[in-house]
């Protein structure tokens, strides 16, 4: 924001409101659906169907611990909607995984796949466990048993899980192996996010960060800014944040601040993002970097920069801090970093928010490429993955941009309208049986 109380787009900036915060991912997802439905030409019956998941499988996952004792964990797989193709979405290992959280996150996956026009619906699942308390062997046994417990509802043509919080390529490899052993045939397409040696795609890991950078670059162009004059702050220098920051840096933007869970670093002249190590590379390294200033994560969110990219966790821009947000644009790298109420305040203040379901959708898009490679048994080069991702992102960007330009919608509403009209169109055309 400028000193004259206007943002960089010259629009007057209003004070924030104080709506109550949503309680859960499911509550937020339902509120976002209701809001989007009011902008989209979709049958009420279709909207009613979309408020509910098709199925939620809850399972018990017994685990033999290394010391011989036995623990039982609870796992879930929520399948929201598959009108456009198999359910698609991550599996997380986190102590707070619940059925409702999985349902809310699976709804977001439905919209994300539809906005990208991928032939998938939305799913999400996980096990309520803290993976840090498990040895590698325990994680393997837990993953294999969980795969067995949900085997009847997953499959390359039914539901294709992927890594999420607390899981990664190794868990996907164990899951794929367990599924394949029971099916009696190697089935790489049952999960995505696998290591390339067993059918994973090159470029999958960097993809969400790359799409965040592409969307940021297109938005900078849309508002007639010059990328060379654009300052960027990134919360969370992990897989999404570090890849986005490094690409934007490479394309000429000035990345002035980045953070990890321990804190943030700030250099008004721009950081050397290649030289800042990511969280995965060495925990605590961001705050260990020799920058002129260190900040807290809260300070980073309030920096007076052109673009703020929250790329760490959900619910970081809330009614508590939204009035202090000074960036001229927010690009959501994380899933759900802006609460429903804070989003309304940013809209009032004329600060564009490029939504998660578009900005970080590079991850599921390259997962789709991986699924295609698995089905065709033919691996793509990294160059091809980058080219096709760029093309898919621009296609989705243009579809959303048209609604912003023609109907004066927010970027989030426009993305939801694109998604909902595709899903609604498919549901109305297929009809309800019986
Ligand atoms: P990651 O674990 O690689 O990185 C997360 C980063 O955030 C790390 O730097 C970590 O130190 C930091 N962090 C963690 N807790 C924090 C806190 N409380 N405050 C500030 N920083 C904190 O995770 P990631 O894969 O980059 O995912 C980040 C976000 O992006 C998540 O919301 C995730 O759901 C979303 N996302 C990830 C993918 C993917 O495929 N990796 C795809 C789409 C969306």
Short mmCIF file of C-alpha atoms and ligand atoms in Angstrom, two decimals:
data_model
loop_
_atom_site.label_atom_id
_atom_site.label_comp_id
_atom_site.label_asym_id
_atom_site.label_seq_id
_atom_site.Cartn_x
_atom_site.Cartn_y
_atom_site.Cartn_z
CA UNK A 1 0.00 0.00 0.00
CA UNK A 2 1.18 3.53 -0.72
CA UNK A 3 1.37 6.23 1.90
CA UNK A 4 -1.66 7.94 0.38
CA UNK A 5 -3.87 5.05 1.47
CA UNK A 6 -4.15 3.62 -2.02
CA UNK A 7 -2.86 0.33 -3.22
CA UNK A 8 -0.52 -0.05 -6.16
CA UNK A 9 -3.48 -0.25 -8.53
CA UNK A 10 -4.56 3.24 -7.44
CA UNK A 11 -7.71 1.98 -5.70
CA UNK A 12 -8.80 3.49 -2.38
CA UNK A 13 -8.20 1.24 0.60
CA UNK A 14 -10.99 0.60 3.11
CA UNK A 15 -10.84 -0.42 6.74
CA UNK A 16 -11.38 -4.06 7.59
CA UNK A 17 -14.51 -5.65 9.02
CA UNK A 18 -14.72 -8.17 11.82
CA UNK A 19 -16.70 -11.20 10.69
CA UNK A 20 -16.14 -14.29 12.78
CA UNK A 21 -13.54 -16.73 11.47
CA UNK A 22 -14.64 -20.06 9.99
CA UNK A 23 -14.15 -23.09 12.21
CA UNK A 24 -12.77 -25.68 9.83
CA UNK A 25 -11.67 -26.46 6.29
CA UNK A 26 -15.12 -27.95 5.72
CA UNK A 27 -16.91 -24.82 6.96
CA UNK A 28 -14.71 -22.61 4.77
CA UNK A 29 -15.18 -24.88 1.75
CA UNK A 30 -18.98 -24.83 2.15
CA UNK A 31 -19.08 -21.04 2.56
CA UNK A 32 -16.89 -20.61 -0.52
CA UNK A 33 -19.19 -22.93 -2.49
CA UNK A 34 -22.30 -20.97 -1.47
CA UNK A 35 -20.65 -17.70 -2.43
CA UNK A 36 -19.46 -19.07 -5.76
CA UNK A 37 -22.87 -20.56 -6.53
CA UNK A 38 -24.39 -17.08 -6.32
CA UNK A 39 -22.14 -15.99 -9.20
CA UNK A 40 -22.40 -19.11 -11.35
CA UNK A 41 -25.30 -20.32 -13.46
CA UNK A 42 -25.57 -23.71 -11.79
CA UNK A 43 -28.69 -25.63 -10.81
CA UNK A 44 -29.53 -25.47 -7.07
CA UNK A 45 -29.75 -29.26 -6.96
CA UNK A 46 -26.20 -29.54 -8.26
CA UNK A 47 -24.98 -27.11 -5.58
CA UNK A 48 -26.84 -29.13 -2.93
CA UNK A 49 -25.11 -32.31 -4.14
CA UNK A 50 -21.70 -30.60 -4.08
CA UNK A 51 -22.08 -29.64 -0.42
CA UNK A 52 -21.74 -33.33 0.48
CA UNK A 53 -19.00 -35.83 -0.29
CA UNK A 54 -19.91 -38.94 -2.26
CA UNK A 55 -18.22 -41.18 0.30
CA UNK A 56 -15.97 -41.05 3.35
CA UNK A 57 -14.18 -44.26 4.24
CA UNK A 58 -13.00 -44.45 7.85
CA UNK A 59 -10.63 -47.27 8.73
CA UNK A 60 -8.62 -48.53 11.68
CA UNK A 61 -4.95 -49.00 10.97
CA UNK A 62 -3.26 -51.34 13.44
CA UNK A 63 0.50 -50.95 13.66
CA UNK A 64 3.05 -53.30 15.23
CA UNK A 65 5.62 -50.99 16.84
CA UNK A 66 9.33 -51.74 16.70
CA UNK A 67 9.26 -52.73 20.39
CA UNK A 68 6.61 -55.38 19.68
CA UNK A 69 3.66 -53.42 21.13
CA UNK A 70 0.59 -52.57 19.07
CA UNK A 71 -1.08 -49.21 18.38
CA UNK A 72 -4.24 -48.54 16.41
CA UNK A 73 -4.56 -45.36 14.33
CA UNK A 74 -7.56 -43.98 12.45
CA UNK A 75 -7.37 -43.33 8.73
CA UNK A 76 -9.76 -41.67 6.29
CA UNK A 77 -10.35 -41.28 2.58
CA UNK A 78 -12.91 -38.64 1.62
CA UNK A 79 -14.18 -38.72 -1.96
CA UNK A 80 -16.02 -35.55 -2.78
CA UNK A 81 -17.07 -35.74 -6.40
CA UNK A 82 -16.06 -37.75 -9.48
CA UNK A 83 -18.39 -36.46 -12.18
CA UNK A 84 -15.38 -35.43 -14.33
CA UNK A 85 -13.08 -38.39 -13.56
CA UNK A 86 -11.36 -40.34 -10.76
CA UNK A 87 -11.02 -38.68 -7.35
CA UNK A 88 -7.61 -37.06 -6.90
CA UNK A 89 -5.93 -35.70 -3.80
CA UNK A 90 -3.31 -36.14 -1.13
CA UNK A 91 -2.85 -38.44 1.84
CA UNK A 92 -1.57 -36.68 4.95
CA UNK A 93 -0.03 -38.01 8.14
CA UNK A 94 -0.81 -35.51 10.87
CA UNK A 95 -2.21 -35.88 14.40
CA UNK A 96 -5.13 -33.57 13.62
CA UNK A 97 -6.45 -35.38 10.54
CA UNK A 98 -10.25 -35.76 10.86
CA UNK A 99 -13.06 -36.83 8.58
CA UNK A 100 -14.33 -33.23 8.32
CA UNK A 101 -10.90 -31.87 7.44
CA UNK A 102 -10.54 -34.50 4.70
CA UNK A 103 -14.00 -33.63 3.33
CA UNK A 104 -13.21 -29.89 3.23
CA UNK A 105 -9.86 -30.49 1.55
CA UNK A 106 -11.40 -32.95 -0.92
CA UNK A 107 -13.90 -30.23 -1.96
CA UNK A 108 -10.98 -27.89 -2.72
CA UNK A 109 -9.44 -30.63 -4.87
CA UNK A 110 -12.68 -30.90 -6.87
CA UNK A 111 -12.53 -27.17 -7.68
CA UNK A 112 -8.77 -27.23 -8.30
CA UNK A 113 -9.00 -30.07 -10.83
CA UNK A 114 -11.97 -28.41 -12.54
CA UNK A 115 -10.35 -24.98 -12.78
CA UNK A 116 -7.35 -26.69 -14.44
CA UNK A 117 -9.78 -28.69 -16.64
CA UNK A 118 -8.16 -31.97 -15.54
CA UNK A 119 -10.29 -35.13 -15.89
CA UNK A 120 -10.34 -35.69 -12.13
CA UNK A 121 -12.60 -35.05 -9.16
CA UNK A 122 -11.62 -34.29 -5.56
CA UNK A 123 -10.39 -36.60 -2.83
CA UNK A 124 -8.30 -36.32 0.32
CA UNK A 125 -7.33 -38.63 3.11
CA UNK A 126 -4.82 -39.48 5.72
CA UNK A 127 -4.03 -41.03 9.06
CA UNK A 128 -4.28 -39.25 12.40
CA UNK A 129 -0.68 -39.84 13.45
CA UNK A 130 2.40 -37.76 14.08
CA UNK A 131 4.88 -39.20 11.54
CA UNK A 132 7.81 -37.83 13.59
CA UNK A 133 7.00 -40.42 16.27
CA UNK A 134 7.41 -43.32 13.80
CA UNK A 135 10.60 -45.05 12.70
CA UNK A 136 11.09 -45.60 8.95
CA UNK A 137 10.04 -49.23 9.37
CA UNK A 138 6.90 -48.19 11.29
CA UNK A 139 6.01 -45.65 8.59
CA UNK A 140 6.36 -48.35 5.98
CA UNK A 141 4.15 -50.83 7.88
CA UNK A 142 1.55 -48.13 8.58
CA UNK A 143 1.48 -47.05 4.92
CA UNK A 144 1.16 -50.61 3.62
CA UNK A 145 -1.65 -51.45 6.07
CA UNK A 146 -3.46 -48.17 5.29
CA UNK A 147 -3.16 -48.94 1.56
CA UNK A 148 -4.74 -52.34 2.21
CA UNK A 149 -7.56 -50.83 4.29
CA UNK A 150 -8.57 -48.37 1.55
CA UNK A 151 -7.68 -50.63 -1.40
CA UNK A 152 -11.31 -51.20 -2.33
CA UNK A 153 -11.97 -47.48 -2.93
CA UNK A 154 -8.75 -46.46 -4.74
CA UNK A 155 -7.29 -47.35 -8.14
CA UNK A 156 -6.04 -45.63 -11.29
CA UNK A 157 -9.58 -45.32 -12.64
CA UNK A 158 -11.28 -44.73 -9.26
CA UNK A 159 -9.24 -42.57 -6.90
CA UNK A 160 -5.58 -41.62 -7.19
CA UNK A 161 -3.89 -40.43 -3.96
CA UNK A 162 -0.72 -38.30 -3.82
CA UNK A 163 1.66 -37.00 -1.13
CA UNK A 164 0.50 -34.32 1.26
CA UNK A 165 1.57 -33.05 4.69
CA UNK A 166 3.76 -35.67 6.39
CA UNK A 167 3.99 -37.96 3.36
CA UNK A 168 6.28 -37.94 0.33
CA UNK A 169 7.60 -40.02 -2.58
CA UNK A 170 8.67 -42.91 -0.33
CA UNK A 171 5.18 -43.33 1.18
CA UNK A 172 3.74 -43.27 -2.35
CA UNK A 173 6.23 -45.97 -3.39
CA UNK A 174 5.17 -48.22 -0.46
CA UNK A 175 1.49 -47.53 -1.19
CA UNK A 176 1.94 -48.38 -4.87
CA UNK A 177 3.86 -51.55 -4.00
CA UNK A 178 1.24 -52.74 -1.48
CA UNK A 179 -1.60 -52.09 -3.92
CA UNK A 180 0.27 -53.75 -6.81
CA UNK A 181 1.08 -56.86 -4.77
CA UNK A 182 -2.59 -57.38 -3.94
CA UNK A 183 -3.76 -56.66 -7.50
CA UNK A 184 -1.21 -59.08 -8.89
CA UNK A 185 0.13 -56.52 -11.34
CA UNK A 186 2.38 -53.49 -11.16
CA UNK A 187 0.00 -50.54 -11.06
CA UNK A 188 1.98 -47.29 -10.99
CA UNK A 189 -1.11 -45.16 -11.81
CA UNK A 190 -2.70 -45.85 -8.40
CA UNK A 191 -0.80 -42.93 -6.83
CA UNK A 192 1.17 -39.93 -8.07
CA UNK A 193 4.16 -38.19 -6.53
CA UNK A 194 6.23 -41.38 -6.77
CA UNK A 195 9.99 -41.41 -7.30
CA UNK A 196 10.72 -41.30 -11.08
CA UNK A 197 12.38 -44.74 -10.95
CA UNK A 198 8.95 -46.37 -10.45
CA UNK A 199 6.88 -44.16 -12.73
CA UNK A 200 7.01 -40.78 -10.99
CA UNK A 201 7.21 -37.66 -13.16
CA UNK A 202 10.19 -35.39 -13.45
CA UNK A 203 9.28 -31.90 -12.23
CA UNK A 204 6.48 -33.02 -9.86
CA UNK A 205 8.23 -31.68 -6.75
CA UNK A 206 8.84 -28.19 -8.19
CA UNK A 207 5.45 -27.98 -9.93
CA UNK A 208 3.30 -26.17 -7.32
CA UNK A 209 6.02 -23.54 -6.79
CA UNK A 210 6.45 -23.18 -10.55
CA UNK A 211 2.72 -22.59 -11.01
CA UNK A 212 2.72 -20.03 -8.19
CA UNK A 213 5.51 -18.20 -10.04
CA UNK A 214 3.68 -18.41 -13.39
CA UNK A 215 0.45 -17.04 -11.90
CA UNK A 216 2.39 -14.26 -10.13
CA UNK A 217 4.15 -13.36 -13.40
CA UNK A 218 0.83 -13.26 -15.32
CA UNK A 219 -0.84 -11.17 -12.59
CA UNK A 220 2.07 -8.70 -12.61
CA UNK A 221 1.58 -8.39 -16.37
CA UNK A 222 -2.22 -8.08 -15.99
CA UNK A 223 -1.84 -5.08 -13.68
CA UNK A 224 0.77 -3.54 -16.00
CA UNK A 225 3.51 -3.74 -13.42
CA UNK A 226 7.10 -4.38 -14.39
CA UNK A 227 8.50 -7.61 -12.93
CA UNK A 228 11.91 -5.94 -12.60
CA UNK A 229 10.36 -3.37 -10.20
CA UNK A 230 8.31 -5.90 -8.24
CA UNK A 231 9.19 -6.79 -4.66
CA UNK A 232 8.11 -10.15 -3.26
CA UNK A 233 7.88 -11.66 0.24
CA UNK A 234 7.43 -15.42 0.61
CA UNK A 235 6.28 -17.06 3.84
CA UNK A 236 7.55 -20.66 3.96
CA UNK A 237 10.74 -21.42 2.05
CA UNK A 238 9.75 -25.05 1.59
CA UNK A 239 8.87 -27.01 -1.51
CA UNK A 240 6.27 -24.52 -2.78
CA UNK A 241 7.82 -21.29 -1.45
CA UNK A 242 11.45 -21.90 -2.41
CA UNK A 243 10.61 -22.97 -5.96
CA UNK A 244 8.31 -19.97 -6.45
CA UNK A 245 10.85 -17.53 -4.95
CA UNK A 246 13.75 -18.84 -7.03
CA UNK A 247 11.83 -18.70 -10.31
CA UNK A 248 10.51 -15.19 -9.67
CA UNK A 249 14.05 -14.13 -8.75
CA UNK A 250 15.30 -15.69 -12.01
CA UNK A 251 12.59 -13.81 -13.97
CA UNK A 252 13.73 -10.47 -12.52
CA UNK A 253 11.55 -9.87 -9.45
CA UNK A 254 13.23 -8.75 -6.23
CA UNK A 255 12.58 -11.30 -3.48
CA UNK A 256 13.14 -9.24 -0.34
CA UNK A 257 11.97 -11.64 2.38
CA UNK A 258 11.54 -15.37 2.94
CA UNK A 259 10.88 -17.44 6.05
CA UNK A 260 10.73 -20.88 7.54
CA UNK A 261 9.10 -22.08 10.72
CA UNK A 262 11.91 -20.50 12.79
CA UNK A 263 11.64 -16.96 11.41
CA UNK A 264 12.17 -14.66 8.44
CA UNK A 265 15.05 -12.84 6.76
CA UNK A 266 14.77 -9.51 5.00
CA UNK A 267 16.97 -7.56 2.59
CA UNK A 268 15.36 -4.54 0.90
CA UNK A 269 17.96 -4.88 -1.91
CA UNK A 270 16.84 -8.44 -2.62
CA UNK A 271 18.00 -11.83 -1.32
CA UNK A 272 20.03 -14.29 -3.33
CA UNK A 273 17.35 -16.98 -3.32
CA UNK A 274 19.71 -19.62 -4.72
CA UNK A 275 21.92 -19.06 -1.71
CA UNK A 276 19.15 -19.42 0.88
CA UNK A 277 18.71 -23.08 1.58
CA UNK A 278 15.22 -24.52 1.82
CA UNK A 279 13.71 -26.07 4.91
CA UNK A 280 14.11 -29.57 3.54
CA UNK A 281 17.77 -28.94 2.76
CA UNK A 282 18.69 -27.88 6.28
CA UNK A 283 16.17 -26.97 9.01
CA UNK A 284 16.71 -23.49 10.44
CA UNK A 285 18.90 -22.46 7.51
CA UNK A 286 16.67 -19.57 6.46
CA UNK A 287 17.16 -17.79 9.76
CA UNK A 288 20.84 -18.72 9.65
CA UNK A 289 21.37 -16.88 6.35
CA UNK A 290 23.48 -13.74 6.59
CA UNK A 291 20.78 -11.13 5.79
CA UNK A 292 20.76 -7.49 6.96
CA UNK A 293 17.60 -8.03 9.00
CA UNK A 294 15.73 -10.88 10.61
CA UNK A 295 12.01 -10.71 11.23
CA UNK A 296 9.26 -12.85 12.67
CA UNK A 297 6.82 -14.67 10.39
CA UNK A 298 4.14 -12.21 11.52
CA UNK A 299 6.32 -9.23 10.46
CA UNK A 300 6.94 -10.81 7.07
CA UNK A 301 3.20 -10.97 6.38
CA UNK A 302 2.89 -7.24 7.06
CA UNK A 303 5.84 -6.06 4.93
CA UNK A 304 5.18 -3.27 2.44
CA UNK A 305 5.91 -5.31 -0.67
CA UNK A 306 4.21 -5.60 -4.04
CA UNK A 307 3.49 -9.33 -3.81
CA UNK A 308 2.98 -11.42 -0.69
CA UNK A 309 3.11 -15.20 -1.18
CA UNK A 310 1.96 -17.15 1.90
CA UNK A 311 3.35 -20.61 1.08
CA UNK A 312 3.65 -22.31 4.46
CA UNK A 313 0.39 -23.24 6.18
CA UNK A 314 -3.33 -22.41 6.20
CA UNK A 315 -5.16 -19.60 8.05
CA UNK A 316 -2.25 -17.10 8.32
CA UNK A 317 -4.13 -14.07 6.97
CA UNK A 318 -7.00 -13.63 9.41
CA UNK A 319 -9.15 -10.82 10.81
CA UNK A 320 -6.40 -10.39 13.43
CA UNK A 321 -3.78 -9.20 10.92
CA UNK A 322 -5.60 -8.41 7.69
CA UNK A 323 -5.72 -4.66 8.34
CA UNK A 324 -1.94 -4.65 8.69
CA UNK A 325 -1.31 -6.45 5.38
CA UNK A 326 0.54 -3.88 3.25
CA UNK A 327 1.19 -5.90 0.10
CA UNK A 328 -0.54 -4.84 -3.11
CA UNK A 329 -1.28 -8.41 -4.17
CA UNK A 330 -1.51 -11.79 -2.44
CA UNK A 331 -0.73 -15.01 -4.30
CA UNK A 332 -1.77 -18.08 -2.30
CA UNK A 333 0.99 -20.69 -2.41
CA UNK A 334 -0.31 -22.66 0.58
CA UNK A 335 -3.79 -24.17 0.65
CA UNK A 336 -6.26 -21.90 2.44
CA UNK A 337 -3.83 -19.27 3.83
CA UNK A 338 -6.57 -16.59 3.83
CA UNK A 339 -9.63 -17.08 6.02
CA UNK A 340 -13.05 -16.42 4.54
CA UNK A 341 -13.51 -13.26 6.64
CA UNK A 342 -10.02 -11.89 5.91
CA UNK A 343 -10.60 -12.50 2.21
CA UNK A 344 -13.65 -10.21 2.34
CA UNK A 345 -11.54 -7.48 3.96
CA UNK A 346 -8.83 -7.78 1.29
CA UNK A 347 -11.54 -7.49 -1.35
CA UNK A 348 -12.89 -4.31 0.30
CA UNK A 349 -9.38 -2.95 0.41
CA UNK A 350 -8.91 -3.64 -3.32
CA UNK A 351 -6.03 -6.03 -2.77
CA UNK A 352 -6.24 -8.81 -5.37
CA UNK A 353 -5.89 -12.35 -4.05
CA UNK A 354 -4.83 -14.97 -6.57
CA UNK A 355 -6.44 -18.10 -5.09
CA UNK A 356 -4.77 -21.36 -4.12
CA UNK A 357 -7.00 -23.44 -6.40
CA UNK A 358 -5.36 -21.72 -9.37
CA UNK A 359 -1.95 -20.61 -8.09
CA UNK A 360 -0.64 -23.88 -6.61
CA UNK A 361 -2.52 -26.14 -9.04
CA UNK A 362 0.74 -26.98 -10.83
CA UNK A 363 1.13 -29.85 -8.34
CA UNK A 364 -2.03 -31.68 -9.33
CA UNK A 365 -1.43 -30.79 -12.98
CA UNK A 366 1.94 -32.54 -13.02
CA UNK A 367 0.28 -35.38 -11.06
CA UNK A 368 -2.08 -35.65 -14.03
CA UNK A 369 0.96 -35.76 -16.34
CA UNK A 370 2.39 -38.52 -14.12
CA UNK A 371 -0.86 -40.50 -14.38
CA UNK A 372 -0.78 -40.14 -18.17
CA UNK A 373 2.86 -41.29 -18.24
CA UNK A 374 1.95 -44.31 -16.06
CA UNK A 375 -0.98 -45.31 -18.26
CA UNK A 376 1.09 -44.93 -21.43
CA UNK A 377 4.22 -46.47 -19.83
CA UNK A 378 6.26 -43.64 -21.33
CA UNK A 379 8.23 -41.09 -19.32
CA UNK A 380 8.33 -37.42 -20.34
CA UNK A 381 11.47 -35.27 -20.21
CA UNK A 382 11.67 -32.44 -17.69
CA UNK A 383 11.53 -29.95 -20.58
CA UNK A 384 8.27 -31.45 -21.79
CA UNK A 385 6.79 -31.31 -18.28
CA UNK A 386 7.74 -27.62 -18.01
CA UNK A 387 6.33 -26.79 -21.44
CA UNK A 388 3.05 -28.61 -20.87
CA UNK A 389 2.67 -27.12 -17.38
CA UNK A 390 3.20 -23.62 -18.77
CA UNK A 391 0.54 -24.29 -21.43
CA UNK A 392 -2.00 -25.69 -18.93
CA UNK A 393 -1.42 -22.83 -16.48
CA UNK A 394 -1.92 -20.21 -19.20
CA UNK A 395 -5.11 -21.93 -20.37
CA UNK A 396 -6.53 -21.87 -16.83
CA UNK A 397 -5.26 -18.34 -16.21
CA UNK A 398 -7.00 -17.08 -19.35
CA UNK A 399 -10.28 -18.79 -18.47
CA UNK A 400 -10.25 -17.16 -15.01
CA UNK A 401 -9.03 -13.79 -16.31
CA UNK A 402 -11.95 -13.58 -18.75
CA UNK A 403 -14.42 -13.73 -15.84
CA UNK A 404 -12.45 -11.13 -13.90
CA UNK A 405 -12.45 -8.78 -16.87
CA UNK A 406 -15.98 -9.38 -18.12
CA UNK A 407 -17.85 -9.68 -14.84
CA UNK A 408 -15.68 -7.74 -12.45
CA UNK A 409 -15.36 -10.73 -10.11
CA UNK A 410 -12.55 -11.29 -7.63
CA UNK A 411 -9.92 -13.78 -8.78
CA UNK A 412 -11.23 -16.31 -6.28
CA UNK A 413 -14.85 -15.93 -7.36
CA UNK A 414 -13.80 -16.13 -11.02
CA UNK A 415 -11.81 -19.33 -10.41
CA UNK A 416 -14.77 -20.88 -8.56
CA UNK A 417 -17.17 -19.85 -11.34
CA UNK A 418 -14.93 -21.52 -13.95
CA UNK A 419 -14.73 -24.67 -11.80
CA UNK A 420 -18.40 -24.77 -10.84
CA UNK A 421 -19.67 -24.25 -14.36
CA UNK A 422 -17.54 -27.14 -15.61
CA UNK A 423 -18.69 -29.42 -12.78
CA UNK A 424 -22.31 -28.22 -13.01
CA UNK A 425 -22.31 -28.72 -16.79
CA UNK A 426 -21.00 -32.26 -16.40
CA UNK A 427 -23.55 -33.11 -13.68
CA UNK A 428 -26.50 -31.69 -15.62
CA UNK A 429 -25.43 -33.47 -18.81
CA UNK A 430 -24.92 -36.82 -17.10
CA UNK A 431 -28.10 -36.40 -15.02
CA UNK A 432 -29.03 -38.09 -11.74
CA UNK A 433 -29.47 -41.87 -11.76
CA UNK A 434 -31.74 -43.55 -10.85
P1 LIG B 1 7.13 -27.82 3.07
O1 LIG B 1 7.05 -28.61 4.31
O2 LIG B 1 8.10 -28.20 2.00
O3 LIG B 1 7.45 -26.30 3.40
C1 LIG B 1 6.73 -25.57 4.34
C2 LIG B 1 7.55 -24.36 4.74
O4 LIG B 1 6.78 -23.59 5.66
C3 LIG B 1 8.87 -24.68 5.44
O5 LIG B 1 9.82 -23.70 5.09
C4 LIG B 1 8.50 -24.57 6.91
O6 LIG B 1 9.62 -24.27 7.71
C5 LIG B 1 7.53 -23.43 6.87
N1 LIG B 1 6.57 -23.44 7.99
C6 LIG B 1 6.02 -24.50 8.60
N2 LIG B 1 5.21 -24.10 9.60
C7 LIG B 1 5.27 -22.76 9.61
C8 LIG B 1 4.69 -21.77 10.41
N3 LIG B 1 3.85 -22.09 11.43
N4 LIG B 1 4.96 -20.48 10.13
C9 LIG B 1 5.79 -20.15 9.12
N5 LIG B 1 6.41 -21.05 8.35
C10 LIG B 1 6.14 -22.33 8.58
O7 LIG B 1 5.61 -27.79 2.51
P2 LIG B 1 5.13 -27.47 1.04
O8 LIG B 1 4.98 -28.75 0.29
O9 LIG B 1 5.94 -26.37 0.47
O10 LIG B 1 3.65 -26.97 1.32
C11 LIG B 1 3.37 -25.66 1.76
C12 LIG B 1 1.92 -25.37 1.54
O11 LIG B 1 1.60 -25.54 0.17
C13 LIG B 1 0.93 -26.25 2.30
O12 LIG B 1 -0.21 -25.49 2.60
C14 LIG B 1 0.55 -27.30 1.27
O13 LIG B 1 -0.72 -27.87 1.53
C15 LIG B 1 0.53 -26.45 0.02
N6 LIG B 1 0.67 -27.20 -1.21
C16 LIG B 1 1.70 -28.07 -1.38
C17 LIG B 1 1.77 -28.76 -2.57
C18 LIG B 1 2.87 -29.74 -2.81
O14 LIG B 1 2.71 -30.57 -3.72
N7 LIG B 1 3.99 -29.66 -2.12
C19 LIG B 1 0.83 -28.57 -3.58
C20 LIG B 1 -0.18 -27.65 -3.39
C21 LIG B 1 -0.25 -26.97 -2.18
#
